[in-house]
PDB file of C-alpha atoms in Angstrom:
ATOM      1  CA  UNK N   1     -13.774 -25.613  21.262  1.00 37.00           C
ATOM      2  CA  UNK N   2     -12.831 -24.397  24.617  1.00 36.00           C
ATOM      3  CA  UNK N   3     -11.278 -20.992  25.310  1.00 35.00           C
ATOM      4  CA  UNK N   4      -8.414 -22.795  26.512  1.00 35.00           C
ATOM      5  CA  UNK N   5      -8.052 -25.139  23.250  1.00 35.00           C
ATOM      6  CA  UNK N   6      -8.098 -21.590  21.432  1.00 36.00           C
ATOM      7  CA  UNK N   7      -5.165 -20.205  23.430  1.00 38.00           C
ATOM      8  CA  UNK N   8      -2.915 -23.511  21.639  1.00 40.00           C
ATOM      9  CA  UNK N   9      -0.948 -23.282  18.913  1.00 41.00           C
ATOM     10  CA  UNK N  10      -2.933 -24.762  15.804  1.00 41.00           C
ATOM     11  CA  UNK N  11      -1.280 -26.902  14.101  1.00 39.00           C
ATOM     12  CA  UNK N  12      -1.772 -24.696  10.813  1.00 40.00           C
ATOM     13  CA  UNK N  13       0.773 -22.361  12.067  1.00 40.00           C
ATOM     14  CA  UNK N  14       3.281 -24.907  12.498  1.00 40.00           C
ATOM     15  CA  UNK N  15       2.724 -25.062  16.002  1.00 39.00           C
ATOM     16  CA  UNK N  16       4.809 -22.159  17.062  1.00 42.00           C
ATOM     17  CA  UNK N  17       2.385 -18.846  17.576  1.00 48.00           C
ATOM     18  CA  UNK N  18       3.485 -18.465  20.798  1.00 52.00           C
ATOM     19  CA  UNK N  19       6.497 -17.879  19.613  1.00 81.00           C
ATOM     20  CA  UNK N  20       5.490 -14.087  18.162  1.00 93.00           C
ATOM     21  CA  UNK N  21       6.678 -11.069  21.314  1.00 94.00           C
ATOM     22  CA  UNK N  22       4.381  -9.787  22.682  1.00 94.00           C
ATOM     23  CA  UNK N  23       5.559  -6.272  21.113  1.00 96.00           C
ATOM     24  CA  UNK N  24       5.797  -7.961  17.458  1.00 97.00           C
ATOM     25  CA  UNK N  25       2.002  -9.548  18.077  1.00 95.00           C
ATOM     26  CA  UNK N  26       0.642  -6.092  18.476  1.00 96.00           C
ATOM     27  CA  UNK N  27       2.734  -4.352  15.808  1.00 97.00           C
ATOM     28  CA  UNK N  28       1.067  -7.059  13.306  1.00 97.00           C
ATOM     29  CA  UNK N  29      -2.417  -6.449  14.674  1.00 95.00           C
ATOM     30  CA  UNK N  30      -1.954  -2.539  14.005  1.00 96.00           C
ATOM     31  CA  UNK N  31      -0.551  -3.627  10.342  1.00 96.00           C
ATOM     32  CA  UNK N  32      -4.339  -5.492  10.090  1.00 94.00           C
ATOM     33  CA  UNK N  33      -5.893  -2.434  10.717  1.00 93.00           C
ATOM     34  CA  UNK N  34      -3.255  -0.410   8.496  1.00 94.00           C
ATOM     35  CA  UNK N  35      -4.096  -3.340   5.175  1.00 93.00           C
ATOM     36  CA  UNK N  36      -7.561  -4.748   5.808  1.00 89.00           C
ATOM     37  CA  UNK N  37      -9.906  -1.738   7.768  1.00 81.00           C
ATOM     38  CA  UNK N  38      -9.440   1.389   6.098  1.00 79.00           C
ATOM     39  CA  UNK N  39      -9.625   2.561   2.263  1.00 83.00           C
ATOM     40  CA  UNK N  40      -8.955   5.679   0.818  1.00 84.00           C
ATOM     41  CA  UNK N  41     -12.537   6.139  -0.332  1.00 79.00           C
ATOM     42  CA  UNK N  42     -13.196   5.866   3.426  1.00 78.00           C
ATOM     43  CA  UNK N  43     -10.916   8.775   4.807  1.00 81.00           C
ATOM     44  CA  UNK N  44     -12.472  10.915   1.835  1.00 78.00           C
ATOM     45  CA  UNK N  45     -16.002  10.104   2.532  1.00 74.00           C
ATOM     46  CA  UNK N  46     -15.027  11.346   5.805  1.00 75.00           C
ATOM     47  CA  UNK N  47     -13.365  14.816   4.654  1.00 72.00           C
ATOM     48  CA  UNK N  48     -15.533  16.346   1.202  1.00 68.00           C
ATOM     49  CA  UNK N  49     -18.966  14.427   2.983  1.00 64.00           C
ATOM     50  CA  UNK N  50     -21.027  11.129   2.368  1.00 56.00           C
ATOM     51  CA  UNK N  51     -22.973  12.995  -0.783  1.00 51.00           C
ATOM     52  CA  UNK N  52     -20.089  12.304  -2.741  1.00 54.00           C
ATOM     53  CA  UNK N  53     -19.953   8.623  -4.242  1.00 54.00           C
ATOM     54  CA  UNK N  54     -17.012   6.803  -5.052  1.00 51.00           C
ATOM     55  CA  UNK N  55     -17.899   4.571  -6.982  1.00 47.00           C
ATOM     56  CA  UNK N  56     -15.330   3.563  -9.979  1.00 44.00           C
ATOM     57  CA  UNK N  57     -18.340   3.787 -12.884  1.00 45.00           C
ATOM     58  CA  UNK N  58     -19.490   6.944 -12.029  1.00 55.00           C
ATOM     59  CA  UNK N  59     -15.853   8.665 -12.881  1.00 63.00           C
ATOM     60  CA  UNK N  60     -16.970  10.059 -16.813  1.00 68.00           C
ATOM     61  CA  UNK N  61     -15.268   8.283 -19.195  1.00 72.00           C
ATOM     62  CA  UNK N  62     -13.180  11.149 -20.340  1.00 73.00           C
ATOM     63  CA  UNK N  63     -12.157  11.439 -17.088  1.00 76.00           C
ATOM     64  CA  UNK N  64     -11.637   7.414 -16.582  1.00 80.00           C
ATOM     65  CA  UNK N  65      -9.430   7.798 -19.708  1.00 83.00           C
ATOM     66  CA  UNK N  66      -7.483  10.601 -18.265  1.00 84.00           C
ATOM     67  CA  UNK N  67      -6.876   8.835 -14.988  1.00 86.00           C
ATOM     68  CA  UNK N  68      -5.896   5.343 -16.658  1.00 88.00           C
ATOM     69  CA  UNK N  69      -3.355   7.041 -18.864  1.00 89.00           C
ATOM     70  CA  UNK N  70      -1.961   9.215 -15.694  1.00 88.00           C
ATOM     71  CA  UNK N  71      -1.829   6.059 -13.407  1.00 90.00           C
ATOM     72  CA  UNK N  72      -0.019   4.232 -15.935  1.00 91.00           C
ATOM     73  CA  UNK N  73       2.876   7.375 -16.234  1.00 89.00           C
ATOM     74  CA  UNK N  74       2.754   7.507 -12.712  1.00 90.00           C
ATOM     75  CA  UNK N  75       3.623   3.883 -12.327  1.00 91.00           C
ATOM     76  CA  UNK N  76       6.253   4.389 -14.788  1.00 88.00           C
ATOM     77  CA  UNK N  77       7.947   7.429 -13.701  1.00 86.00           C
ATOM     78  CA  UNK N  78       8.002   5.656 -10.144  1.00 87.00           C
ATOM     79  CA  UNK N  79       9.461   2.331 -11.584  1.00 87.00           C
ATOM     80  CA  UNK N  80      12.890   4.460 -12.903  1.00 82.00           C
ATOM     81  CA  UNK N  81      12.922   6.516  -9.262  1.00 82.00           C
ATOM     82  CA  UNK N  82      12.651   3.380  -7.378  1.00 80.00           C
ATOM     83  CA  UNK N  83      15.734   2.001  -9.446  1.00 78.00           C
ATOM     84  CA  UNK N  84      17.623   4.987  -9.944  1.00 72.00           C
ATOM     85  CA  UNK N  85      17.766   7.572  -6.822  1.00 56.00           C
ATOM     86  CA  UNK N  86      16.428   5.059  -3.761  1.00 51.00           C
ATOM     87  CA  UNK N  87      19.781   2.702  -3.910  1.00 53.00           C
ATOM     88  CA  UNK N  88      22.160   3.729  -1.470  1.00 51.00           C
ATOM     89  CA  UNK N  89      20.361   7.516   0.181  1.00 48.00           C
ATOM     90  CA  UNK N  90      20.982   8.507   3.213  1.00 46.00           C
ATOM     91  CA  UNK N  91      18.700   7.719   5.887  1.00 44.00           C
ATOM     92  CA  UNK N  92      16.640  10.396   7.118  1.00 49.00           C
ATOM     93  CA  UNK N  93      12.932  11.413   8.706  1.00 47.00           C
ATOM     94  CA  UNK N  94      11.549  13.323   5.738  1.00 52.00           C
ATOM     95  CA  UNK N  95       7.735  12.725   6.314  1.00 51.00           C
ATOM     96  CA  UNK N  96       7.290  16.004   6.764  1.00 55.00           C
ATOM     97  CA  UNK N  97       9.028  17.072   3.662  1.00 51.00           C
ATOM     98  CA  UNK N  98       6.907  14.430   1.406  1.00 48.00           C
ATOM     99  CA  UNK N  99       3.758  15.838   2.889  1.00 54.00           C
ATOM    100  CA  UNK N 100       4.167  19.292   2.407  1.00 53.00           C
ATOM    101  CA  UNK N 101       5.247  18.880  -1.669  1.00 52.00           C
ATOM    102  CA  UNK N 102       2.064  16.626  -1.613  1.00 53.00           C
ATOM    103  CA  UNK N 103      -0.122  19.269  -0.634  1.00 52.00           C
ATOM    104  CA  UNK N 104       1.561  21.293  -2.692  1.00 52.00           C
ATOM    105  CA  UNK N 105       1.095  19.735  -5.769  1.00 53.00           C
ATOM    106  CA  UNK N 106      -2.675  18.422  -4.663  1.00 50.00           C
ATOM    107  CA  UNK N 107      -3.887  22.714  -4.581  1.00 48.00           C
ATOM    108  CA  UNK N 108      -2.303  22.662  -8.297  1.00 49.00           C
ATOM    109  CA  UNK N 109      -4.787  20.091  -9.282  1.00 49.00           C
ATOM    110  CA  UNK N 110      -7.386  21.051  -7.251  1.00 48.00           C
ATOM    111  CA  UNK N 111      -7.599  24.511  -8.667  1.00 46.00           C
ATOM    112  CA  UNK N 112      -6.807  23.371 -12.264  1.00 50.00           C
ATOM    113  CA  UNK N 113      -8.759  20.000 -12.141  1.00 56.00           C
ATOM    114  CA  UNK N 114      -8.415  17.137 -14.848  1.00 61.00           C
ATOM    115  CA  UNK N 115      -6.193  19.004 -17.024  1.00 66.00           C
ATOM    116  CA  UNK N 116      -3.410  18.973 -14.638  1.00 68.00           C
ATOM    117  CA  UNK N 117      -3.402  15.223 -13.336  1.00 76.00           C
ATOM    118  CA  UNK N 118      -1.331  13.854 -16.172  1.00 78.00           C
ATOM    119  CA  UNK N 119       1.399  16.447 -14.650  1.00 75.00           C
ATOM    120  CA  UNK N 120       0.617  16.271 -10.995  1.00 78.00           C
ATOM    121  CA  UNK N 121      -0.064  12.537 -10.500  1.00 84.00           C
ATOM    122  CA  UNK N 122       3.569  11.528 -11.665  1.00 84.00           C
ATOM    123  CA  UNK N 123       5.166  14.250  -9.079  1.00 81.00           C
ATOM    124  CA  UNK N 124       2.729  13.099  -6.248  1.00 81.00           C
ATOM    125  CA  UNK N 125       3.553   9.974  -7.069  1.00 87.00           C
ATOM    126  CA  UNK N 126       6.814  10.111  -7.222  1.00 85.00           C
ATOM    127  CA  UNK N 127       7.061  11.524  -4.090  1.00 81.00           C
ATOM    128  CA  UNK N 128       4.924   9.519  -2.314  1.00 85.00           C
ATOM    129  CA  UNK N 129       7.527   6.761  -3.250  1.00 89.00           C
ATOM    130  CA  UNK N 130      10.304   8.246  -1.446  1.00 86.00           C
ATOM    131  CA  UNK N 131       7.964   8.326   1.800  1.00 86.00           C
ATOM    132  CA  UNK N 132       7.364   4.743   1.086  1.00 92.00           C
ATOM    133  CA  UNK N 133      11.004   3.986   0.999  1.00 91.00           C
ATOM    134  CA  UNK N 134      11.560   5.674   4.330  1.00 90.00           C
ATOM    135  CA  UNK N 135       9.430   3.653   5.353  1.00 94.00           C
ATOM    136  CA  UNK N 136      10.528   0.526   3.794  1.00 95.00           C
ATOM    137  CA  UNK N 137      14.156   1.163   5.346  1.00 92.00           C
ATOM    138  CA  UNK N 138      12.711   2.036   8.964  1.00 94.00           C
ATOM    139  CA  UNK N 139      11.231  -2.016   9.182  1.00 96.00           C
ATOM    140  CA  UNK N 140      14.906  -2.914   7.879  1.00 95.00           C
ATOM    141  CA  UNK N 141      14.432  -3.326   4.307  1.00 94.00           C
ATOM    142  CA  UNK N 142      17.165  -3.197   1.696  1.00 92.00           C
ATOM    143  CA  UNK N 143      16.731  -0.858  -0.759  1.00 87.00           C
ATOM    144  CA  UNK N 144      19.392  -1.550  -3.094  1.00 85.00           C
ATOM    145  CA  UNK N 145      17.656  -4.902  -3.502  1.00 88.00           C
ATOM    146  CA  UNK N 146      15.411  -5.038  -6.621  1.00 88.00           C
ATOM    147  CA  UNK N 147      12.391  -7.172  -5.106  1.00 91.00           C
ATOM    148  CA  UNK N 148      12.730  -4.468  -2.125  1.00 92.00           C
ATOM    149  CA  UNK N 149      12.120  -1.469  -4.488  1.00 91.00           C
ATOM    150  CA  UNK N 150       9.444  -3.331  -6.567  1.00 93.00           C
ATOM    151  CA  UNK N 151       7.874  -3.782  -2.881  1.00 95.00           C
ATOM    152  CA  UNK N 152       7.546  -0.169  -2.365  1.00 95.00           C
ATOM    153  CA  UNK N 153       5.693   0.174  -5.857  1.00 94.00           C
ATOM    154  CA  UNK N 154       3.769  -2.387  -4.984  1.00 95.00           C
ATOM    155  CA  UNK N 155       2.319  -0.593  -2.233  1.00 96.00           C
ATOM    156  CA  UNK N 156       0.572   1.345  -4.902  1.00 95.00           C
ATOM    157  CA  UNK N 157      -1.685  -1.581  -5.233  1.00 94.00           C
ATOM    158  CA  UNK N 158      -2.599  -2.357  -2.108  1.00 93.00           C
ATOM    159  CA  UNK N 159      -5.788  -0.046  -1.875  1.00 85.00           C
ATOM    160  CA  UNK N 160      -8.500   0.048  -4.543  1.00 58.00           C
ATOM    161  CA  UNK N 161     -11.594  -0.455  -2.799  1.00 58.00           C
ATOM    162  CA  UNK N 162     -14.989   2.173  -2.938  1.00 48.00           C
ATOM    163  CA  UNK N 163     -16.369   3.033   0.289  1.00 47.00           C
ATOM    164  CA  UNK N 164     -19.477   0.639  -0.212  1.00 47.00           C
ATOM    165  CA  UNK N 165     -17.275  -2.304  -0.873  1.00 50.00           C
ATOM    166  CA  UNK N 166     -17.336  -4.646   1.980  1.00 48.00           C
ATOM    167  CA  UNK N 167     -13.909  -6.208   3.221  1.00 45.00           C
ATOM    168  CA  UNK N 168     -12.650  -9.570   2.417  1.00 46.00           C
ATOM    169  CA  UNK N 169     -11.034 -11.122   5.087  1.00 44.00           C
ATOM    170  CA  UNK N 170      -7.075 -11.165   4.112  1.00 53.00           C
ATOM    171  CA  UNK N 171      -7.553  -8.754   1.350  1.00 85.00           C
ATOM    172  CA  UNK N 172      -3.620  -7.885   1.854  1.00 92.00           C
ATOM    173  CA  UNK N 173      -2.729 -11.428   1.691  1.00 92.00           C
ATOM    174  CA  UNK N 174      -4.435 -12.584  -1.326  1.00 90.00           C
ATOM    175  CA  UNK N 175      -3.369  -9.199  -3.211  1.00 91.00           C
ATOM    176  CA  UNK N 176      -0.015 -10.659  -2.705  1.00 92.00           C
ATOM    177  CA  UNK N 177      -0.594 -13.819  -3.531  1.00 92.00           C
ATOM    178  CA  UNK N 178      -2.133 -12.235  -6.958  1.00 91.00           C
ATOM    179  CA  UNK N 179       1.183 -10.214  -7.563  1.00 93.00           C
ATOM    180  CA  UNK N 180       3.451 -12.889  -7.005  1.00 93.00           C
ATOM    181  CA  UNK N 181       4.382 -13.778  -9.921  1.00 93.00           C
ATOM    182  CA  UNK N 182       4.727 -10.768 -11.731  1.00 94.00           C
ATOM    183  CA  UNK N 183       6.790  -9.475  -8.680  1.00 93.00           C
ATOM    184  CA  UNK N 184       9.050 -12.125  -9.105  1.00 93.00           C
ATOM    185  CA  UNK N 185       9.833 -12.041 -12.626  1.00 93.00           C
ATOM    186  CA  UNK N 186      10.031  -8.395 -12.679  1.00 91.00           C
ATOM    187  CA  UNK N 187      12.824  -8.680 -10.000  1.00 89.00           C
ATOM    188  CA  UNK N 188      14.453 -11.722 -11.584  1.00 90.00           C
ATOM    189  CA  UNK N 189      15.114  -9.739 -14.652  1.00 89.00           C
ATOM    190  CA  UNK N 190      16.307  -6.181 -12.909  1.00 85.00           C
ATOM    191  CA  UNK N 191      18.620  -8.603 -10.802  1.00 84.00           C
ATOM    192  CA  UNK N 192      20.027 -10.186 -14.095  1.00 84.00           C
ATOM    193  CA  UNK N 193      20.499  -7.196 -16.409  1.00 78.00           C
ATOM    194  CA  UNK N 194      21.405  -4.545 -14.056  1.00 66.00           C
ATOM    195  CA  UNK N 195      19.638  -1.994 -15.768  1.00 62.00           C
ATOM    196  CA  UNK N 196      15.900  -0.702 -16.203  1.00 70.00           C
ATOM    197  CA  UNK N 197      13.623  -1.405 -19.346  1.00 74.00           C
ATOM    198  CA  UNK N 198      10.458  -0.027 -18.831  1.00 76.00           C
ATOM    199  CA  UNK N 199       9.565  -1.652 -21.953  1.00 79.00           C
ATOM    200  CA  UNK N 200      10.598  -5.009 -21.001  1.00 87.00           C
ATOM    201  CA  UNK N 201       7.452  -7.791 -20.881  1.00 90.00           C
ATOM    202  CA  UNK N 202       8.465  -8.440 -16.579  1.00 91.00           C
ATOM    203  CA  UNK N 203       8.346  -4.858 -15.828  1.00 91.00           C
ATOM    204  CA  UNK N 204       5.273  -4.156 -18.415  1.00 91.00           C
ATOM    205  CA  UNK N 205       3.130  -6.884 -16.265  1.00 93.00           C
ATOM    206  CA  UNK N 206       3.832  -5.475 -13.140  1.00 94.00           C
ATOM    207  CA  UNK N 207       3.597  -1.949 -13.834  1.00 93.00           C
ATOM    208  CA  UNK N 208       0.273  -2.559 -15.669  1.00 93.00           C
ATOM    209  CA  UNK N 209      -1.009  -4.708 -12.642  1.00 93.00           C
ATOM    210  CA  UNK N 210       0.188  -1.458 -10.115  1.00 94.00           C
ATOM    211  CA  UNK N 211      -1.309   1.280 -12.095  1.00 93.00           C
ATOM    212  CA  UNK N 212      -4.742  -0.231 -13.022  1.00 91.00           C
ATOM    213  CA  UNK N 213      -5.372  -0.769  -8.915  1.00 91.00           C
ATOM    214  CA  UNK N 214      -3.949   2.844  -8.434  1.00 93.00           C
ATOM    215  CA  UNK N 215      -6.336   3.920 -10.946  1.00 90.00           C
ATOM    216  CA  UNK N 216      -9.325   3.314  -9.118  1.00 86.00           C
ATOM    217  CA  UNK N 217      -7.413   4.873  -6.035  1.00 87.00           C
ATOM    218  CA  UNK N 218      -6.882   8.321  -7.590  1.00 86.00           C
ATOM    219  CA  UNK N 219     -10.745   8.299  -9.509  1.00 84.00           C
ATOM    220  CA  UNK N 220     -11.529   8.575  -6.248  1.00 82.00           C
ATOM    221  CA  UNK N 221      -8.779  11.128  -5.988  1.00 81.00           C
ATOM    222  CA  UNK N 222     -10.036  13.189  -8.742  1.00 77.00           C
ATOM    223  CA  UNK N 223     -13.818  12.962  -7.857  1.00 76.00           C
ATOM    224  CA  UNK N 224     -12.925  14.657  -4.359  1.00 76.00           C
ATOM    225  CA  UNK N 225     -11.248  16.624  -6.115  1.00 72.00           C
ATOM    226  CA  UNK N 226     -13.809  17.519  -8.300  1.00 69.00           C
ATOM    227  CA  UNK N 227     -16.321  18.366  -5.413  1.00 66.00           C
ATOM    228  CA  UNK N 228     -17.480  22.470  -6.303  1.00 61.00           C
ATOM    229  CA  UNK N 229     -17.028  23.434  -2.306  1.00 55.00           C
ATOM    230  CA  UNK N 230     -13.176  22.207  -2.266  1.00 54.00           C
ATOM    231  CA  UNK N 231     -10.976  24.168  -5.088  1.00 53.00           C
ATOM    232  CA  UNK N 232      -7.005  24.505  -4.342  1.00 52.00           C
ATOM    233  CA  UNK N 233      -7.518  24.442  -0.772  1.00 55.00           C
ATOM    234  CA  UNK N 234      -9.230  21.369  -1.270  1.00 64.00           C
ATOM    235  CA  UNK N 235      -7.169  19.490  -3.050  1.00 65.00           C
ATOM    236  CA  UNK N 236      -3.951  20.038  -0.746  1.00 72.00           C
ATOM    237  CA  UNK N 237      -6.437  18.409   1.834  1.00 77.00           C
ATOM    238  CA  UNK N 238      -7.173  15.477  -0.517  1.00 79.00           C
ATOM    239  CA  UNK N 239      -3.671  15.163  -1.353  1.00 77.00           C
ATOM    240  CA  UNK N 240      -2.324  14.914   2.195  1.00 82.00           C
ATOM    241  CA  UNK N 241      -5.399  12.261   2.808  1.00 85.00           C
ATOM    242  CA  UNK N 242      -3.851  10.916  -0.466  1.00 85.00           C
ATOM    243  CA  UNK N 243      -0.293  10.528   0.850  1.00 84.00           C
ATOM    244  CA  UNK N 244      -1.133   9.597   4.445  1.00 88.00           C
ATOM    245  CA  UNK N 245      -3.064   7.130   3.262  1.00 92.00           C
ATOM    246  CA  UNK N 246      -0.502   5.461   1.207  1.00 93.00           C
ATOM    247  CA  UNK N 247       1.834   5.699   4.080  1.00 92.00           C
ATOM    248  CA  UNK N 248      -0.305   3.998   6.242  1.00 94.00           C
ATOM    249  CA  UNK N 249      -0.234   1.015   4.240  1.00 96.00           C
ATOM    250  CA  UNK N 250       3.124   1.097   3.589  1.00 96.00           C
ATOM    251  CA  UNK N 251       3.674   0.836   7.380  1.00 97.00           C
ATOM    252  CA  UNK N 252       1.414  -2.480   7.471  1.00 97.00           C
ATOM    253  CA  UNK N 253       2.967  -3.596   4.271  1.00 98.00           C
ATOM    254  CA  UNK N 254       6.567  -3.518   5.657  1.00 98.00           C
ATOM    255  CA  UNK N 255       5.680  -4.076   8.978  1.00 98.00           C
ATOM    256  CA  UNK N 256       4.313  -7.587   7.350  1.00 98.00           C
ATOM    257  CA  UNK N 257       7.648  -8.082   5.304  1.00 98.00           C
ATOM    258  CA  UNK N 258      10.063  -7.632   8.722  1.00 98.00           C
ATOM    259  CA  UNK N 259       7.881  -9.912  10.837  1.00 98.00           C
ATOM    260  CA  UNK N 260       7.928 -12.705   7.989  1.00 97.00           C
ATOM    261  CA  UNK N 261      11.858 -12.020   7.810  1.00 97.00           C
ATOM    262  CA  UNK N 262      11.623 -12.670  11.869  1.00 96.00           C
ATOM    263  CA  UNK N 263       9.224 -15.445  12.491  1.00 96.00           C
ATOM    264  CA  UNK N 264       8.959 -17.056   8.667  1.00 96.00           C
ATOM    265  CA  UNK N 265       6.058 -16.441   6.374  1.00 95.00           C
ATOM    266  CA  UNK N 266       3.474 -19.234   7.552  1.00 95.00           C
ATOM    267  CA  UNK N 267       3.499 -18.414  10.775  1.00 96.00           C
ATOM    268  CA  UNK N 268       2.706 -14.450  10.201  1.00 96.00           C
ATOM    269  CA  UNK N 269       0.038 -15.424   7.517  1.00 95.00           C
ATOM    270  CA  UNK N 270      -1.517 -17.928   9.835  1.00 94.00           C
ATOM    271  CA  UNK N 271      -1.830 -15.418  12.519  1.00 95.00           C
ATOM    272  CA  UNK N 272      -2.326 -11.904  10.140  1.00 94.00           C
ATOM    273  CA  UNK N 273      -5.457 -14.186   9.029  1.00 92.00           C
ATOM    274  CA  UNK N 274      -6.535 -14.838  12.781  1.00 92.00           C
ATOM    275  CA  UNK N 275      -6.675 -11.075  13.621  1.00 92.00           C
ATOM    276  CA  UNK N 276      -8.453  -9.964  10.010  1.00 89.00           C
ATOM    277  CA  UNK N 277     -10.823 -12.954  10.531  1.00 88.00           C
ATOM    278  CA  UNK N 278     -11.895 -11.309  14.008  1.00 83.00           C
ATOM    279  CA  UNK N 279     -14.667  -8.535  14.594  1.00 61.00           C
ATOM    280  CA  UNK N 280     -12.901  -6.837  17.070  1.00 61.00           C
ATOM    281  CA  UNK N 281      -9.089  -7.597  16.543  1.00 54.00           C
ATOM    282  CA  UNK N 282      -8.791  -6.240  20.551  1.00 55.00           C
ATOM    283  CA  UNK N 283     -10.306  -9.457  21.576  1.00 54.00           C
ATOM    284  CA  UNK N 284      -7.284 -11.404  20.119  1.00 57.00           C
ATOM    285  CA  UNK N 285      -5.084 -12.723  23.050  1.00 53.00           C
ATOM    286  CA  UNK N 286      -1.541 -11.757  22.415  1.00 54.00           C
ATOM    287  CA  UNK N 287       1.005 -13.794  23.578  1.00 55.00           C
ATOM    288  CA  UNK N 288       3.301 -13.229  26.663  1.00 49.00           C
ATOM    289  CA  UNK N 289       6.213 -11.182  26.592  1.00 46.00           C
TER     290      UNK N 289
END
């Protein structure tokens, strides 16, 4: 195939990838990098040192039963905030705020350890959501819709990787394709009750298929955490590389969602799986303005 034949529309894509901007071409290849090149195991390899492993089986399995049990309130508690105090606030930059209660609550369990995650974890988490939502409503989303809020818990899920796991190309994509289901049925039934069950079957699937990816995510957490040299100080650091992290992907996640709401959802998957596909996504031609 000739360079030129490359430069075509394929006819995979419906024939109609030129017709991504220029601007919205490179705001999906940054979402790429956001989903498919970075982990949170990477960023905290990078901050408490390579010595510590992360993988999932060496978290002890007091420890593992600690974290499941946390994850799982954490999804829960996050699952009533997204449905009762997102609908309808004000917007406003609050980044700043979210990080700061982060740290906050990251030194509590860093000088306390394991005994404090089943009280921590829900608050992080909680407010980690509301920096997800900020985010959500930046790229346009509408948060008093109920597959929009189940969209920022799903973000939750979209990380759950070790350092020494090797990519797959479209990770993001298949994820999704994985939660489909249980995304739409949860939302089908908030839409036709008006209310929240936690304990209904729709909202049990999801929330069990959130928390038990977010469980690996914080045993990594808590095994950072765990590191001798860090203590409180420590864990505010892990916790901010917790939150930032999360925010990251929620700006590829929803950067994803606006550009399907733009262009139509073949087209961006089509082309999302062009860029992850590439070694160097900076090779990728993007179209003319």
């Amino acid at each position: 195939m000739t360079l030129e034949q490359t430069d075509k529309p394929h006819p995979s894509d419906g024939g109609r990838r030129s017709d991504m901007s220029a601007v919205d071409h490179a705001a999906l290849m940054e979402a790429v990098r956001r989903l498919e090149r970075n982990s949170l195991a990477l960023r905290l390899a990078n901050l408490v040192g390579r010595q510590v492993s992360f993988a999932t089986q060496l978290v002890p399995a007091r420890a593992a039963q600690v974290v499941g049990k946390a994850a799982g309130a954490a999804m829960r508690v996050a699952l009533r905030a997204a449905f009762a105090s997102l609908n309808g606030a004000p917007v406003r930059d609050r980044v700043g705020f979210h990080r700061a209660m982060v740290a906050a609550s990251g030194a509590a369990g860093g000088a306390l350890g394991l005994a404090s995650l089943p009280v921590e974890l829900p608050v992080s988490t909680a407010l980690m959501l509301r920096a997800i939502a900020d985010i959500a409503r930046a790229e346009g989303e509408d948060l008093s819709q109920p597959e929009t809020a189940l969209a920022c818990l799903q973000v939750f899920a979209l990380d759950g990787r070790a350092a020494e796991a090797e990519l797959s190309e479209s990770s993001y994509f298949a994820l999704r394709g994985l939660m489909a289901r249980s995304v739409t049925e949860a939302a089908r039934f908030v839409a036709s009750r008006g209310l929240i069950d936690e304990t209904a079957p729709a909202l049990v699937r999801f929330t069990t298929q959130v928390a038990s990816r977010f469980g690996v995510v914080v045993s990594q957490k808590f095994l950072a955490q765990a590191t001798p040299v860090l203590g409180a100080l420590g864990g505010a650091a892990v916790n901010l590389a917790f939150i930032e992290h999360f925010q990251s992907l929620a700006k590829g996640h929803f950067t994803v969602r606006r550009l399907e709401r733009k262009y139509g959802e073949a087209l961006v998957k089509a082309e999302y799986a062009r860029i992850a596909a590439a070694r160097d996504p900076d090779e990728i031609v993007t179209p003319a303005a």
